[in-house]
Coordinates of C-alpha atoms in Angstrom, one line a residue:
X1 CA 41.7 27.7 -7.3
X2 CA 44.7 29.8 -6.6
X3 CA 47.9 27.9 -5.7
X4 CA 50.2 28.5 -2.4
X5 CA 53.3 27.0 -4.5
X6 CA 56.0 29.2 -4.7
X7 CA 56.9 30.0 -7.4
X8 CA 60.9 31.3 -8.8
X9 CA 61.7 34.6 -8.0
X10 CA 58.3 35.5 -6.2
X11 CA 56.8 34.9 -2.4
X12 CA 53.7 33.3 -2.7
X13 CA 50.5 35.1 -2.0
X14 CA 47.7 33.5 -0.3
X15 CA 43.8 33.4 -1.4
X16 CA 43.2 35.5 1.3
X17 CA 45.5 38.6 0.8
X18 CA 43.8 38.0 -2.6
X19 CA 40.4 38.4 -1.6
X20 CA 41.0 40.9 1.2
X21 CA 42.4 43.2 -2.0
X22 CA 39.5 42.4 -3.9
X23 CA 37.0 43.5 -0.8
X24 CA 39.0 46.9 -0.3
X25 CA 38.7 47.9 -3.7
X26 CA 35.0 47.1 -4.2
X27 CA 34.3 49.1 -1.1
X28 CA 36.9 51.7 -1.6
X29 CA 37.9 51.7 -4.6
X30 CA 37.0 51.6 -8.2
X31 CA 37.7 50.5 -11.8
X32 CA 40.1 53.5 -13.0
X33 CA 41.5 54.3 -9.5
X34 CA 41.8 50.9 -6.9
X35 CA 43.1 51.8 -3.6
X36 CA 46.5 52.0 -2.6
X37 CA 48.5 49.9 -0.4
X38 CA 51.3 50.7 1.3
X39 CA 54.6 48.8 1.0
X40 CA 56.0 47.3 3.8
X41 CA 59.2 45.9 3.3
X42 CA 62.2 46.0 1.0
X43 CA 63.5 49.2 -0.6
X44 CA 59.9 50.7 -1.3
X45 CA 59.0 50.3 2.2
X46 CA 56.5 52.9 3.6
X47 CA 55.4 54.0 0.0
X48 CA 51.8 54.0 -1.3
X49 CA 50.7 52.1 -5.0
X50 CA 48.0 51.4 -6.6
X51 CA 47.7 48.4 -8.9
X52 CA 44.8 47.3 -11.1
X53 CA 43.0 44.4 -9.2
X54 CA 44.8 41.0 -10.6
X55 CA 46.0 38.3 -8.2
X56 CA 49.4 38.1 -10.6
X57 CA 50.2 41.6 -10.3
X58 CA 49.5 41.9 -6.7
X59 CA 51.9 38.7 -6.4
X60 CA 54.1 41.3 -8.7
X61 CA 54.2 44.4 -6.4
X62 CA 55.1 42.3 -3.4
X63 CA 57.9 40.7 -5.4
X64 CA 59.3 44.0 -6.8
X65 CA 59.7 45.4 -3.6
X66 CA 60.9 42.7 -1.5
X67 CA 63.2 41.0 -4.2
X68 CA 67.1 41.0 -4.1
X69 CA 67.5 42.4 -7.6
X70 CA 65.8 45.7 -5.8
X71 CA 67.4 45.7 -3.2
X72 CA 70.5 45.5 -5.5
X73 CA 69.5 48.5 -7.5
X74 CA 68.9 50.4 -4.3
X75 CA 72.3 50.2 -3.8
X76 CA 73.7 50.5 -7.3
X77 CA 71.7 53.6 -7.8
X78 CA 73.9 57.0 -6.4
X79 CA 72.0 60.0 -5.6
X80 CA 72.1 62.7 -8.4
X81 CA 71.5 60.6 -11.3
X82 CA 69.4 60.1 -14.0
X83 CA 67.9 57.0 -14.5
X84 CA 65.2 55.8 -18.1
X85 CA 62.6 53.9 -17.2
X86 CA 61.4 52.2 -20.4
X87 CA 58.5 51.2 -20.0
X88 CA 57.2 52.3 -16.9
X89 CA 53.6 49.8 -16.9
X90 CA 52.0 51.4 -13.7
X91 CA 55.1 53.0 -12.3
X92 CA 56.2 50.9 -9.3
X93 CA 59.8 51.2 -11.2
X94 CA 59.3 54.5 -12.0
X95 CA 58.9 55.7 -8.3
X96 CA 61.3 53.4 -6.8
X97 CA 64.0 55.1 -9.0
X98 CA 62.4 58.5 -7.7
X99 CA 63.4 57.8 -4.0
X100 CA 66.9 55.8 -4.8
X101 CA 68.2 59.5 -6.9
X102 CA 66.9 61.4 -4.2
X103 CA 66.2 65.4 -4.7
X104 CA 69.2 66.0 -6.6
X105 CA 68.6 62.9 -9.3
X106 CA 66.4 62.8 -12.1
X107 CA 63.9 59.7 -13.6
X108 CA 62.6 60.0 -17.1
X109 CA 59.9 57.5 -17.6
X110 CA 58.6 56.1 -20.7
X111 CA 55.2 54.9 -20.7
X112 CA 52.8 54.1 -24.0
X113 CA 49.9 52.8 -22.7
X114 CA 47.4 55.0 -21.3
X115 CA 46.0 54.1 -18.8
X116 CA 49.5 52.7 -17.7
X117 CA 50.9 56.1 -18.2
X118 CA 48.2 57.9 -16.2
X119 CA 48.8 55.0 -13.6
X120 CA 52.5 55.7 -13.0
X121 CA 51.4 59.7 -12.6
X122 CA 48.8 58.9 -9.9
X123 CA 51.5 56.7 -8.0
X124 CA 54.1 59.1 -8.3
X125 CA 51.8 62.2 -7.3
X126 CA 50.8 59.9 -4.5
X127 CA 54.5 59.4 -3.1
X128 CA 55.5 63.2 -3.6
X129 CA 58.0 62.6 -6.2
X130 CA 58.5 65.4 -7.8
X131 CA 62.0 64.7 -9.5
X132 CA 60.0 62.8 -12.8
X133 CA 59.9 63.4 -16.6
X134 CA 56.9 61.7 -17.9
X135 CA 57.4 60.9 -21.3
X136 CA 53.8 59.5 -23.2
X137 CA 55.6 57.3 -25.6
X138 CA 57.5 54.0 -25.9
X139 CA 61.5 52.9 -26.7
X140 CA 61.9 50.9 -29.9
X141 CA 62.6 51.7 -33.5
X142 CA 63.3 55.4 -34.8
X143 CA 60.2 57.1 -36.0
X144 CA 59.8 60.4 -37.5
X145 CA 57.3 63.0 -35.0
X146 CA 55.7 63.5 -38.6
X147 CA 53.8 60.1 -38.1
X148 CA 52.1 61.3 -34.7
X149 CA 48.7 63.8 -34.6
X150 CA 47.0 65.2 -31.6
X151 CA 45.1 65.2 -29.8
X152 CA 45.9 62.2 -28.2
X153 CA 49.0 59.9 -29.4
X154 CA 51.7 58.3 -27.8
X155 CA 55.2 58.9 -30.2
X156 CA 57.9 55.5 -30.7
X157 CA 61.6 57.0 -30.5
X158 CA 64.3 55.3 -30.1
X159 CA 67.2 55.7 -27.0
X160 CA 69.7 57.3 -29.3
X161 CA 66.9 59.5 -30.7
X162 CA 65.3 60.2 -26.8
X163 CA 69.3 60.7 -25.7
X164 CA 69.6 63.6 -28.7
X165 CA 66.6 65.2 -27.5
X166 CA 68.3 68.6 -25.9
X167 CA 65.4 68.3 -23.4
X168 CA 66.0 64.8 -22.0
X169 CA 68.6 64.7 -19.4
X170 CA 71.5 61.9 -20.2
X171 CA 71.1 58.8 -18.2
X172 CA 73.6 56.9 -16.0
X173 CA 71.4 54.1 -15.6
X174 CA 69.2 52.5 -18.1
X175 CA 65.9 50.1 -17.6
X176 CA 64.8 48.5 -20.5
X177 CA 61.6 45.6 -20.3
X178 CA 63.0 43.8 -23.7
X179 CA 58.6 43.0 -24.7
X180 CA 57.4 44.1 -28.0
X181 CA 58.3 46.8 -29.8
X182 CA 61.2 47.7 -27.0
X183 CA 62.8 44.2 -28.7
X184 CA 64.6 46.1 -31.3
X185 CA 65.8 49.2 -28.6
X186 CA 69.2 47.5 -28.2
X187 CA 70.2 48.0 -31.7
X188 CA 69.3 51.5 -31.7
X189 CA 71.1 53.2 -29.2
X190 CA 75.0 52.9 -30.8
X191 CA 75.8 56.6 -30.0
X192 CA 74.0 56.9 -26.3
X193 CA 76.3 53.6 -25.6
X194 CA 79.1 54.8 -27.2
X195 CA 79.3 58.2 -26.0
X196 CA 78.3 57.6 -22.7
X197 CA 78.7 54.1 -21.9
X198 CA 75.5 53.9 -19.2
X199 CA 74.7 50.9 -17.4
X200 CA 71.7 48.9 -18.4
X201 CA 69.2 46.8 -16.4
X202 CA 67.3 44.5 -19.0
X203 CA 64.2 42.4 -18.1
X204 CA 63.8 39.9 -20.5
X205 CA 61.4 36.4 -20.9
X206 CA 62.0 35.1 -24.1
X207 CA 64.5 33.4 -26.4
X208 CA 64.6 36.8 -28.7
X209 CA 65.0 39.5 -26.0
X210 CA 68.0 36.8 -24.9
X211 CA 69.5 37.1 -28.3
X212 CA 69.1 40.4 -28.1
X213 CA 70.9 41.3 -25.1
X214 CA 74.1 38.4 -26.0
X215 CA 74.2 40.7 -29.2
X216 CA 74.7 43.7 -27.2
X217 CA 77.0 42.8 -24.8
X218 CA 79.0 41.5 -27.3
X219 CA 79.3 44.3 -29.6
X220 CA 79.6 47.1 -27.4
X221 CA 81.5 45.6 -24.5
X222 CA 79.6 44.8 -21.5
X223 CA 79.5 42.2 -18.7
X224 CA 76.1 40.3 -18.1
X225 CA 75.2 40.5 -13.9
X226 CA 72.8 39.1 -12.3
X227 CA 70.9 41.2 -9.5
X228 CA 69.1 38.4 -7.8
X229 CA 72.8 36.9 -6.5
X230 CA 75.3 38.9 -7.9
X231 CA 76.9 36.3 -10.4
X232 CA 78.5 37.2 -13.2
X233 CA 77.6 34.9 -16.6
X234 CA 78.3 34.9 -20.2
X235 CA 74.8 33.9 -21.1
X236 CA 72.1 36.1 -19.9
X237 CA 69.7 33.0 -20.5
X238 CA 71.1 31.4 -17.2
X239 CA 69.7 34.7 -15.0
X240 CA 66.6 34.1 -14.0
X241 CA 65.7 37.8 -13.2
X242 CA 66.9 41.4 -14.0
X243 CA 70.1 41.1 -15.6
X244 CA 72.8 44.6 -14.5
X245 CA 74.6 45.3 -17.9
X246 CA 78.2 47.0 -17.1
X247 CA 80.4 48.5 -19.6
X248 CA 83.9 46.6 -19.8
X249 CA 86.8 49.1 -19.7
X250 CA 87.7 49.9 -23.3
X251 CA 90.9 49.3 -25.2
X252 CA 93.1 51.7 -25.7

């Protein structure tokens, strides 16, 4: 039995959206392609998406689009830049970022996975955006292109070694989901931070992508925010939600 309790950070969804969703996509849909749903409030409002048929991730696209930390990144993002997605998942990040840079900006998004991958293409293709890298690979430790054969294989780089690729436009904004191998990313992107100082938005769960993100604050300068009310904190494991990373002015 599903539960009406809301729950932190998230408007509850009822049994019957859930089973409404369910009904569309049996009749409409299928396994590879569900339908798509339009959004109807919040900063994605009047956009299309399809999402893979799970009652947490539908509970997951209403929160992403109706949530303060988006509407907060609406606002933070500036028309003409380029923003990293890492990693995209279905691309509901990817193709918010799209419409905040407008024409003008740029989104590279990262993406492993793929049926994920192929996921954030459809959604994207299905808004129009037409201002997106799509990058098959995912953000974590260094690794040589050696390692990877075709015909099919998704490559591991890290942001340092994605921000020395001639081809990949420098980013002013940087989303990082701090799961798996994207753990380690922090601690490999020393010349990207120190040459061009972007702003990071981490998502983080756990007690190591925590530590992780204390550690990078702390060496390279930056103030913790958090985009669901705006404080300011010195431990990111009191944010419950995206946490805005902003360089510090440096010394002199």
């Amino acid at each position: 039995m599903f539960s009406e309790r809301r729950q932190e950070g998230h408007r509850p969804v009822s049994l019957l959206t859930y089973r409404i969703h369910r009904i569309l996509n049996h009749f409409f849909g299928d396994r590879n392609a569900p339908i798509a749903l339009p959004v109807l409030s919040g900063p994605g409002r009047g956009m299309w998406l399809r999402r893979s048929d799970n009652l947490e991730e539908i509970r997951s696209m209403k929160h992403v689009h109706t949530s303060r930390g988006s509407k907060a990144l609406a606002e933070i993002c500036q028309p003409g830049w380029t923003i990293w997605d890492c990693t995209a998942s279905e691309g509901i990040s990817t193709v918010l970022f799209s419409r905040f840079v407008g024409v003008d900006g740029f989104v590279v998004s990262f993406e492993p996975n793929r049926t994920h991958f192929l996921r954030t293409y459809d959604n994207a293709t299905l808004n129009g955006c037409n201002n997106i890298l799509f990058m098959f690979a995912s953000v974590g430790l260094p690794t040589p292109k050696a390692t990877f054969k075709p015909p099919v294989c998704a490559r591991q780089l890290s942001l340092d070694e994605a921000y020395q690729d001639g081809e990949v436009p420098i980013p002013h904004l940087v989303r990082l989901d701090l799961q798996g191998a994207s753990l380690t990313a922090l601690a490999h992107a020393e010349r990207l931070v120190r040459e061009q100082r972007p702003l990071f938005v981490l998502e983080a769960d756990s007690a190591e992508g925590f530590a992780a993100i204390r550690e990078f604050t702390e060496k390279y300068g930056y103030a913790m925010q958090s985009l669901e009310d705006g404080a300011f904190h010195t431990d990111p494991s009191q944010i419950s939600g995206s946490i805005l990373c902003s360089p510090l002015p440096q010394k002199a």
